[in-house]
Amino acid sequence: MKDHEYWWDRSGASDPEIAKLERLLSPLGYRPSRRRMEAVGYLQAGLALAAVLVLFWLAEPHRSGPPDTGWSVNVLAGTPRIGAQALTGTGTLLPGQWLMTDDSSAAEIVVSDRGHVRLEPGSRLYLVTTDTLGRRVRLTEGMVHVAVWGPSGGFVVETPAASAADLEGEYTLTVDARGHGLLCVESGWVSLERNGRTALVPSGAQCEMRPGRGPGTPYLAGASTDYLELLRAFDFDSAQTAPVNELIDLASPCNAFSLVYLVDRVEPMQRGRIFDRVTALYPPWSGITRAGIVALETSMVATWQDQFECFESEVCRASCLPDVL
Amino acid sequence: MWSRVVRTAYTGREQHTSNSVVTSAKRFDRPVDWSRSGLHLRRVPPRDHVHSPPLSRWVEESQAGRRESFDALTRHYAAMVHGILLSHAPRAEAEDLLQDVFIKAWQNLGGLREVEAFGPWLATLARNRATDFHRRKRSEVSIDALDPADPSAGRHAEAVRVLELIRTLPETYRETLVLRLVEGLTGPEIALCTGLTHGSVRVNLHRGLQLLREKLGVVK
């Protein structure tokens, strides 16, 4: 039995019978309310208003309670700086201060008791607030790795292109010198938002973002170069005619996932083509119909996207990451 | 240009890239072997984290009245509760029963003395709720009817048939099978959530799968 542990913990080679049962039965399983996740987009906008209200509340003379305290920072490598102050060992990052690393230094921020944020070399991060109503930092350049647990949307990373709010999980966020961002989600969900444009990025997926445009369309890390170039043109290049048909033609197990997220941004005829192409690769969960997707029935579209909630296609994994298998 | 160490979303391993993520993707842009079987979606269990969710602390904070901590517990245990309910009640009822279980948990959390026992305690609440449901003799007919012309209706009917077969198995096997095959929890996760020992879960799962295969007429 030890040689065939797939039935126990999915280790080892896949057991075809069990895998078949999983495929058949998983649509009957628990599905978290996606509307709750979508509400995070509104939550982010609401947090701004809440922050204003909190400022008024703080100004009340009778208010008592802990002030907006800082977070502990540990040096991981080299000599990071908090403002102009070089950091050795440990320090405290206060709201309104910058934490900066050069090419040979790195630091870890302990987010109260909710997790940690690792600042990689060559990064600049500004602490906006540690208030429990909405912990918020701003990454202007470099890379952070975030592993924070707690209420959905309770930790926000602002970038020049979009704001990332976690729905409990772990992710990496990178910003280059142009302000272009890349989000890679390792577990859980992360919501990206800017100027009313939102993207919900699940575990195993990535999403690019551009200043002035906001987040693009999530995709799997193994998507092909051709597909990514077309997707970028669709997401960010307003001068080009949207290459939707070409995107659909390039659909494969590695990129079908992102097509599902395009349905509410394309014409009805293209929605039908997307449905046909994706469902040829992955049969839809029960209750999801072509007519409903073409008509953009909200709950049906959300359910279809939930089908790819935590995605790991065996074929895609094998063909896209041969070096690590 | 991402001239940084890039952590892949899949494995968490680090790769040094000298170009953008496009180059990173190009390395893996190989022809897909369409002849491979097993092309499917799979619910991936939560990956191991360096920082595991602080379940005991969430329970303590919930007992102190913090709703956001209880919300975190709800998200963490929802699949387990849903699976237990599904092994006893129709799918159409499981969603409502799920809400009932967590409402009851919130109302009675103060009586829980050992915070580490929250998972097994919650599992017991779920089983009790399912028993209560049957006592009230609600309709057993699923309301998940589909348009017969819908191409996905056949698959759903087959899934419901297999679930019904699982429900005919002894209770200890039934729950473990639903948690493994329907909710996507692994054996270790089932043990962690329900408080059963790894050995008990292993036996339940192994024997349950054997019985299910017999009922399905599958020769192994």
Coordinates of N, CA and C in Angstrom, one line a residue, chain B residues 19-214:
Chain B
N19 N 15.5 37.5 -17.7 CA 14.6 38.3 -18.4 C 13.2 38.3 -17.7
S20 N 12.2 38.7 -18.4 CA 10.9 38.9 -17.8 C 10.2 37.5 -17.6
V21 N 9.0 37.6 -17.1 CA 8.3 36.3 -16.9 C 8.0 35.7 -18.2
V22 N 8.0 36.4 -19.3 CA 7.8 35.8 -20.6 C 8.9 34.8 -20.9
T23 N 10.1 35.2 -20.6 CA 11.2 34.2 -20.8 C 11.0 33.0 -19.9
S24 N 10.6 33.2 -18.7 CA 10.3 32.1 -17.7 C 9.3 31.2 -18.3
A25 N 8.2 31.8 -18.9 CA 7.2 30.9 -19.5 C 7.7 30.2 -20.7
K26 N 8.6 30.8 -21.5 CA 9.1 30.2 -22.7 C 9.9 29.0 -22.4
R27 N 10.5 28.9 -21.2 CA 11.3 27.7 -20.9 C 10.4 26.5 -20.8
F28 N 9.1 26.8 -20.5 CA 8.2 25.6 -20.3 C 7.2 25.5 -21.4
D29 N 7.4 26.2 -22.5 CA 6.5 26.2 -23.6 C 6.8 25.0 -24.5
R30 N 6.4 23.9 -24.0 CA 6.7 22.6 -24.8 C 5.4 22.1 -25.3
P31 N 5.4 21.3 -26.4 CA 4.2 20.7 -26.9 C 3.5 19.8 -25.8
V32 N 2.2 20.0 -25.7 CA 1.5 19.2 -24.7 C 1.2 17.8 -25.3
D33 N 1.3 16.8 -24.5 CA 1.0 15.5 -24.9 C -0.4 15.2 -24.7
W34 N -1.2 15.5 -25.8 CA -2.7 15.4 -25.8 C -3.1 13.9 -25.5
S35 N -2.2 13.0 -25.8 CA -2.7 11.6 -25.6 C -2.7 11.2 -24.2
R36 N -2.1 12.0 -23.3 CA -2.1 11.6 -21.9 C -3.5 11.5 -21.3
S37 N -3.7 10.5 -20.5 CA -5.0 10.4 -19.8 C -4.9 11.2 -18.5
G38 N -5.9 11.4 -17.8 CA -5.9 12.1 -16.5 C -5.9 13.6 -16.7
L39 N -6.5 14.0 -17.8 CA -6.6 15.5 -18.0 C -7.8 15.9 -17.2
H40 N -7.5 16.5 -16.1 CA -8.7 16.9 -15.3 C -8.3 18.0 -14.4
L41 N -9.3 18.6 -13.8 CA -9.1 19.6 -12.7 C -9.0 18.9 -11.4
R42 N -8.3 19.4 -10.5 CA -8.1 18.8 -9.2 C -8.1 19.8 -8.2
R43 N -8.9 19.7 -7.2 CA -8.9 20.6 -6.1 C -7.6 20.3 -5.3
V44 N -6.7 21.3 -5.3 CA -5.5 21.1 -4.6 C -5.6 21.5 -3.1
P45 N -5.2 20.6 -2.3 CA -5.3 20.9 -0.8 C -4.4 22.1 -0.5
P46 N -4.7 22.7 0.6 CA -3.8 23.8 1.1 C -2.4 23.3 1.2
R47 N -1.5 24.1 0.6 CA -0.1 23.7 0.7 C 0.5 23.9 2.1
D48 N 1.5 23.2 2.4 CA 2.2 23.4 3.7 C 2.7 24.8 3.8
H49 N 2.5 25.4 4.9 CA 3.0 26.8 5.0 C 4.1 26.8 6.1
V50 N 5.0 27.7 6.0 CA 5.9 27.9 7.1 C 5.1 28.4 8.3
H51 N 4.2 29.3 8.0 CA 3.3 29.8 9.1 C 2.0 29.2 9.0
S52 N 1.6 28.2 9.8 CA 0.3 27.5 9.7 C -0.7 28.4 10.3
P53 N -2.0 28.2 9.9 CA -3.0 29.1 10.5 C -3.1 28.8 12.0
P54 N -3.2 29.8 12.8 CA -3.3 29.7 14.3 C -4.6 29.3 14.7
L55 N -5.0 28.1 14.5 CA -6.4 27.6 14.8 C -6.8 27.8 16.3
S56 N -5.9 27.4 17.2 CA -6.2 27.5 18.6 C -6.5 29.0 19.0
R57 N -5.6 29.8 18.5 CA -5.8 31.2 18.8 C -7.1 31.8 18.3
W58 N -7.5 31.3 17.1 CA -8.7 31.8 16.5 C -9.9 31.3 17.4
V59 N -9.8 30.1 17.9 CA -10.9 29.6 18.7 C -11.0 30.5 20.0
E60 N -9.8 30.7 20.6 CA -9.8 31.5 21.8 C -10.4 32.9 21.6
E61 N -10.0 33.5 20.5 CA -10.5 34.9 20.1 C -12.0 34.8 19.8
S62 N -12.4 33.7 19.2 CA -13.8 33.6 18.9 C -14.6 33.5 20.2
Q63 N -14.1 32.7 21.1 CA -14.7 32.6 22.4 C -14.8 33.9 23.1
A64 N -13.9 34.8 22.8 CA -13.9 36.2 23.4 C -14.8 37.1 22.6
G65 N -15.4 36.6 21.6 CA -16.4 37.4 20.8 C -15.9 38.0 19.5
R66 N -14.7 37.7 19.1 CA -14.2 38.3 17.8 C -14.8 37.5 16.6
R67 N -15.6 38.2 15.9 CA -16.3 37.6 14.8 C -15.3 37.3 13.6
E68 N -14.3 38.2 13.4 CA -13.4 37.9 12.3 C -12.6 36.7 12.5
S69 N -12.3 36.3 13.8 CA -11.6 35.1 14.0 C -12.5 33.9 13.8
F70 N -13.8 34.0 14.1 CA -14.7 33.0 13.8 C -15.0 32.8 12.3
D71 N -14.9 33.9 11.6 CA -15.0 33.9 10.2 C -13.9 33.1 9.6
A72 N -12.7 33.3 10.1 CA -11.5 32.5 9.7 C -11.7 31.0 10.0
L73 N -12.2 30.7 11.1 CA -12.5 29.3 11.4 C -13.5 28.7 10.5
T74 N -14.5 29.5 10.2 CA -15.6 29.0 9.3 C -15.0 28.7 7.9
R75 N -14.1 29.6 7.4 CA -13.5 29.3 6.1 C -12.7 28.0 6.2
H76 N -12.0 27.8 7.3 CA -11.0 26.7 7.4 C -11.8 25.4 7.5
Y77 N -12.9 25.3 8.2 CA -13.6 24.1 8.4 C -14.8 23.8 7.5
A78 N -15.1 24.8 6.7 CA -16.4 24.7 5.9 C -16.4 23.4 5.1
A79 N -15.3 23.0 4.4 CA -15.3 21.8 3.6 C -15.6 20.6 4.4
M80 N -15.0 20.5 5.6 CA -15.2 19.3 6.5 C -16.7 19.2 6.9
V81 N -17.2 20.3 7.3 CA -18.6 20.3 7.8 C -19.5 19.9 6.6
H82 N -19.3 20.6 5.5 CA -20.1 20.3 4.3 C -20.0 18.8 3.9
G83 N -18.8 18.2 4.0 CA -18.6 16.8 3.7 C -19.4 15.9 4.6
I84 N -19.3 16.2 5.9 CA -20.0 15.4 6.9 C -21.5 15.5 6.6
L85 N -22.0 16.7 6.4 CA -23.5 16.8 6.1 C -23.8 16.1 4.8
L86 N -23.0 16.2 3.8 CA -23.3 15.6 2.5 C -23.4 14.1 2.6
S87 N -22.6 13.5 3.6 CA -22.6 12.1 3.7 C -23.9 11.6 4.4
H88 N -24.7 12.5 4.9 CA -25.9 12.1 5.6 C -27.2 12.7 4.9
A89 N -27.1 13.8 4.2 CA -28.2 14.6 3.8 C -28.1 14.9 2.3
P90 N -29.2 15.2 1.6 CA -29.1 15.6 0.2 C -28.3 16.9 0.1
R91 N -27.7 17.0 -1.1 CA -26.8 18.1 -1.4 C -27.6 19.4 -1.3
A92 N -28.8 19.4 -1.8 CA -29.6 20.7 -1.7 C -29.8 21.2 -0.3
E93 N -29.8 20.3 0.6 CA -30.0 20.7 2.0 C -28.7 21.0 2.7
A94 N -27.6 20.5 2.2 CA -26.3 20.6 2.9 C -25.9 22.1 3.1
E95 N -26.2 22.9 2.1 CA -25.9 24.4 2.3 C -26.6 25.0 3.5
D96 N -27.9 24.8 3.6 CA -28.6 25.3 4.7 C -28.2 24.7 6.0
L97 N -27.9 23.4 6.0 CA -27.5 22.8 7.3 C -26.1 23.3 7.7
L98 N -25.3 23.6 6.7 CA -23.9 24.2 7.0 C -24.1 25.4 7.8
Q99 N -25.0 26.3 7.3 CA -25.2 27.6 8.0 C -25.6 27.3 9.5
D100 N -26.6 26.3 9.6 CA -27.1 26.0 10.9 C -26.0 25.6 11.9
V101 N -25.0 24.7 11.3 CA -24.0 24.2 12.2 C -23.1 25.3 12.7
F102 N -22.7 26.2 11.8 CA -21.8 27.3 12.3 C -22.5 28.3 13.2
I103 N -23.8 28.5 13.0 CA -24.5 29.4 13.9 C -24.6 28.7 15.3
K104 N -24.8 27.4 15.3 CA -24.8 26.7 16.6 C -23.5 26.7 17.2
A105 N -22.4 26.6 16.4 CA -21.1 26.6 17.0 C -20.8 28.0 17.6
W106 N -21.2 29.0 16.9 CA -20.9 30.4 17.4 C -21.6 30.6 18.8
Q107 N -22.9 30.1 18.8 CA -23.7 30.3 20.0 C -23.2 29.5 21.2
N108 N -22.5 28.3 20.9 CA -22.2 27.4 22.0 C -20.7 27.3 22.2
L109 N -19.9 28.2 21.6 CA -18.5 28.1 21.6 C -17.9 28.3 23.0
G110 N -18.7 29.1 23.8 CA -18.2 29.3 25.2 C -18.1 28.1 26.0
G111 N -18.8 27.0 25.6 CA -18.8 25.8 26.4 C -17.7 24.9 26.0
L112 N -16.9 25.2 25.0 CA -15.8 24.4 24.6 C -14.6 24.6 25.5
R113 N -14.2 23.6 26.2 CA -13.1 23.8 27.2 C -11.7 23.7 26.6
E114 N -11.6 22.7 25.7 CA -10.3 22.5 25.1 C -10.3 23.1 23.6
V115 N -9.6 24.1 23.4 CA -9.6 24.8 22.1 C -9.1 23.8 21.0
E116 N -8.2 22.9 21.4 CA -7.7 22.0 20.4 C -8.7 21.0 19.9
A117 N -9.8 20.9 20.6 CA -10.9 19.9 20.3 C -11.9 20.6 19.4
F118 N -11.7 21.8 18.9 CA -12.7 22.5 18.1 C -13.1 21.7 16.9
G119 N -12.2 21.1 16.1 CA -12.5 20.4 14.9 C -13.4 19.2 15.2
P120 N -13.0 18.3 16.1 CA -13.9 17.2 16.4 C -15.2 17.6 17.0
W121 N -15.2 18.7 17.8 CA -16.5 19.2 18.4 C -17.4 19.7 17.3
L122 N -16.8 20.4 16.3 CA -17.6 20.9 15.1 C -18.1 19.7 14.3
A123 N -17.3 18.7 14.2 CA -17.7 17.5 13.4 C -18.9 16.9 14.1
T124 N -18.9 16.8 15.4 CA -20.0 16.3 16.2 C -21.3 17.1 16.0
L125 N -21.1 18.4 16.0 CA -22.3 19.3 15.7 C -22.9 19.0 14.4
A126 N -22.0 18.8 13.4 CA -22.5 18.6 12.0 C -23.3 17.2 12.0
R127 N -22.8 16.2 12.6 CA -23.5 14.9 12.6 C -24.8 15.0 13.3
N128 N -24.8 15.8 14.4 CA -26.0 15.9 15.2 C -27.1 16.7 14.4
R129 N -26.6 17.7 13.6 CA -27.5 18.5 12.8 C -28.1 17.6 11.7
A130 N -27.3 16.7 11.1 CA -27.7 15.8 10.1 C -28.8 14.8 10.7
T131 N -28.5 14.3 11.9 CA -29.5 13.4 12.5 C -30.8 14.2 12.8
D132 N -30.7 15.4 13.2 CA -31.9 16.2 13.5 C -32.7 16.4 12.2
F133 N -32.0 16.6 11.1 CA -32.6 16.8 9.8 C -33.4 15.6 9.5
H134 N -32.9 14.4 9.7 CA -33.6 13.2 9.3 C -34.8 12.9 10.2
R135 N -34.6 13.3 11.5 CA -35.8 13.2 12.4 C -36.9 14.0 12.0
R136 N -36.7 15.1 11.4 CA -37.8 16.0 11.0 C -38.3 15.6 9.6
K137 N -37.7 14.5 9.1 CA -38.2 13.9 7.8 C -38.5 14.9 6.7
R138 N -37.4 15.6 6.4 CA -37.5 16.5 5.3 C -37.4 15.7 4.0
S139 N -37.8 16.3 2.9 CA -37.8 15.7 1.7 C -36.4 15.2 1.3
E140 N -36.3 14.0 0.8 CA -35.0 13.5 0.4 C -34.7 13.8 -1.0
V141 N -35.6 14.4 -1.7 CA -35.5 14.6 -3.1 C -34.6 15.8 -3.4
S142 N -33.6 15.6 -4.2 CA -32.7 16.7 -4.5 C -33.4 17.7 -5.4
I143 N -33.1 18.9 -5.2 CA -33.7 19.9 -6.1 C -32.7 20.4 -7.2
D144 N -31.6 19.6 -7.3 CA -30.6 20.0 -8.3 C -31.0 19.4 -9.6
A145 N -32.3 19.6 -10.0 CA -32.7 19.0 -11.3 C -32.1 19.9 -12.4
L146 N -31.8 19.2 -13.5 CA -31.2 19.9 -14.6 C -32.0 19.7 -15.9
D147 N -31.9 20.6 -16.8 CA -32.5 20.4 -18.1 C -31.9 19.1 -18.7
P148 N -32.8 18.1 -19.0 CA -32.2 16.9 -19.7 C -31.4 17.2 -20.9
A149 N -31.7 18.3 -21.6 CA -31.0 18.6 -22.8 C -29.6 19.1 -22.5
D150 N -29.4 19.5 -21.2 CA -28.1 20.0 -20.8 C -27.0 18.9 -20.9
P151 N -26.0 19.1 -21.6 CA -25.0 18.0 -21.7 C -24.4 17.6 -20.4
S152 N -24.4 18.5 -19.4 CA -23.7 18.2 -18.2 C -24.7 17.5 -17.2
A153 N -26.0 17.3 -17.6 CA -26.9 16.7 -16.7 C -26.6 15.2 -16.5
G154 N -26.0 14.5 -17.5 CA -25.7 13.1 -17.3 C -24.6 12.9 -16.3
R155 N -23.6 13.8 -16.3 CA -22.5 13.7 -15.4 C -23.0 14.0 -14.0
H156 N -23.9 14.9 -13.8 CA -24.4 15.3 -12.5 C -25.2 14.1 -12.0
A157 N -26.0 13.5 -12.8 CA -26.8 12.3 -12.4 C -25.8 11.2 -11.9
E158 N -24.8 11.0 -12.7 CA -23.8 9.9 -12.3 C -23.2 10.2 -11.0
A159 N -22.8 11.5 -10.8 CA -22.2 11.9 -9.5 C -23.1 11.7 -8.3
V160 N -24.4 12.0 -8.5 CA -25.4 11.8 -7.5 C -25.6 10.3 -7.2
R161 N -25.5 9.5 -8.2 CA -25.7 8.1 -8.1 C -24.5 7.5 -7.2
V162 N -23.3 7.9 -7.5 CA -22.2 7.4 -6.8 C -22.2 7.9 -5.3
L163 N -22.7 9.2 -5.1 CA -22.8 9.7 -3.8 C -23.8 8.9 -3.0
E164 N -24.9 8.5 -3.7 CA -25.9 7.7 -3.0 C -25.3 6.3 -2.6
L165 N -24.5 5.8 -3.5 CA -23.8 4.5 -3.1 C -23.0 4.7 -1.9
I166 N -22.2 5.8 -1.9 CA -21.4 6.1 -0.7 C -22.2 6.1 0.6
R167 N -23.4 6.7 0.4 CA -24.3 6.9 1.6 C -24.8 5.5 2.1
T168 N -24.7 4.5 1.3 CA -25.2 3.2 1.8 C -24.1 2.5 2.6
L169 N -22.9 3.0 2.6 CA -21.8 2.4 3.3 C -21.9 2.7 4.8
P170 N -21.2 1.9 5.6 CA -21.2 2.2 7.1 C -20.7 3.6 7.3
E171 N -21.3 4.2 8.4 CA -21.1 5.6 8.6 C -19.6 6.1 8.7
T172 N -18.8 5.3 9.3 CA -17.4 5.7 9.5 C -16.7 5.7 8.1
Y173 N -17.1 4.8 7.2 CA -16.4 4.8 5.9 C -17.0 6.0 5.1
R174 N -18.3 6.2 5.2 CA -19.1 7.1 4.4 C -18.5 8.5 4.5
E175 N -18.3 9.0 5.8 CA -17.8 10.3 6.0 C -16.4 10.5 5.4
T176 N -15.6 9.6 5.7 CA -14.2 9.7 5.2 C -14.1 9.7 3.7
L177 N -14.9 8.9 3.1 CA -14.9 8.9 1.6 C -15.4 10.2 1.0
V178 N -16.5 10.7 1.6 CA -17.0 12.0 1.1 C -15.9 13.1 1.3
L179 N -15.3 13.1 2.5 CA -14.3 14.2 2.7 C -13.1 14.0 1.7
R180 N -12.8 12.8 1.4 CA -11.6 12.6 0.5 C -12.0 12.8 -1.0
L181 N -13.1 12.2 -1.4 CA -13.4 12.2 -2.9 C -14.3 13.4 -3.3
V182 N -15.1 13.9 -2.4 CA -16.0 15.0 -2.8 C -15.3 16.4 -2.4
E183 N -14.9 16.4 -1.1 CA -14.4 17.7 -0.6 C -12.9 17.9 -0.9
G184 N -12.2 16.8 -1.3 CA -10.8 17.0 -1.8 C -9.8 17.0 -0.6
L185 N -10.2 16.7 0.6 CA -9.3 16.7 1.7 C -8.4 15.4 1.6
T186 N -7.1 15.5 1.9 CA -6.3 14.3 2.0 C -6.5 13.6 3.3
G187 N -5.9 12.4 3.4 CA -6.1 11.6 4.6 C -5.5 12.4 5.8
P188 N -4.3 12.9 5.7 CA -3.8 13.7 6.9 C -4.7 14.9 7.2
E189 N -5.3 15.5 6.3 CA -6.2 16.7 6.6 C -7.4 16.2 7.2
I190 N -8.0 15.1 6.8 CA -9.2 14.5 7.5 C -8.9 14.3 8.9
A191 N -7.7 13.7 9.2 CA -7.3 13.4 10.6 C -7.2 14.6 11.4
L192 N -6.6 15.7 10.8 CA -6.4 16.9 11.5 C -7.7 17.6 11.8
C193 N -8.6 17.6 10.9 CA -9.9 18.3 11.1 C -10.8 17.6 12.0
T194 N -10.9 16.3 11.9 CA -11.9 15.5 12.6 C -11.4 15.0 14.0
G195 N -10.1 15.1 14.2 CA -9.5 14.6 15.4 C -9.3 13.1 15.4
L196 N -9.6 12.4 14.4 CA -9.3 11.0 14.3 C -7.8 10.8 14.1
T197 N -7.3 9.6 14.5 CA -5.9 9.3 14.3 C -5.7 9.0 12.9
H198 N -4.4 9.2 12.4 CA -4.1 8.8 11.1 C -4.4 7.4 10.8
G199 N -4.2 6.5 11.8 CA -4.5 5.1 11.5 C -5.9 4.8 11.3
S200 N -6.8 5.5 12.1 CA -8.2 5.3 11.9 C -8.7 5.8 10.5
V201 N -8.2 6.9 10.1 CA -8.6 7.5 8.8 C -8.1 6.6 7.7
R202 N -6.9 6.1 7.9 CA -6.3 5.2 6.9 C -7.2 3.9 6.7
V203 N -7.6 3.4 7.8 CA -8.4 2.1 7.7 C -9.7 2.5 7.1
N204 N -10.4 3.5 7.6 CA -11.7 3.9 7.1 C -11.6 4.2 5.6
L205 N -10.6 4.9 5.1 CA -10.5 5.2 3.7 C -10.2 4.0 2.9
H206 N -9.3 3.2 3.3 CA -8.9 2.0 2.6 C -10.1 1.1 2.4
R207 N -10.7 0.8 3.5 CA -11.9 -0.2 3.5 C -13.0 0.5 2.7
G208 N -13.2 1.7 3.0 CA -14.3 2.4 2.3 C -14.2 2.4 0.8
L209 N -12.9 2.6 0.3 CA -12.7 2.5 -1.1 C -12.9 1.1 -1.7
Q210 N -12.5 0.1 -0.9 CA -12.7 -1.2 -1.3 C -14.2 -1.5 -1.5
L211 N -15.0 -1.1 -0.5 CA -16.4 -1.4 -0.5 C -17.1 -0.6 -1.7
L212 N -16.6 0.6 -1.9 CA -17.2 1.4 -3.0 C -16.9 0.8 -4.3
R213 N -15.7 0.3 -4.5 CA -15.3 -0.3 -5.7 C -16.2 -1.6 -6.0
E214 N -16.5 -2.3 -4.9 CA -17.3 -3.5 -5.1 C -18.7 -3.0 -5.5

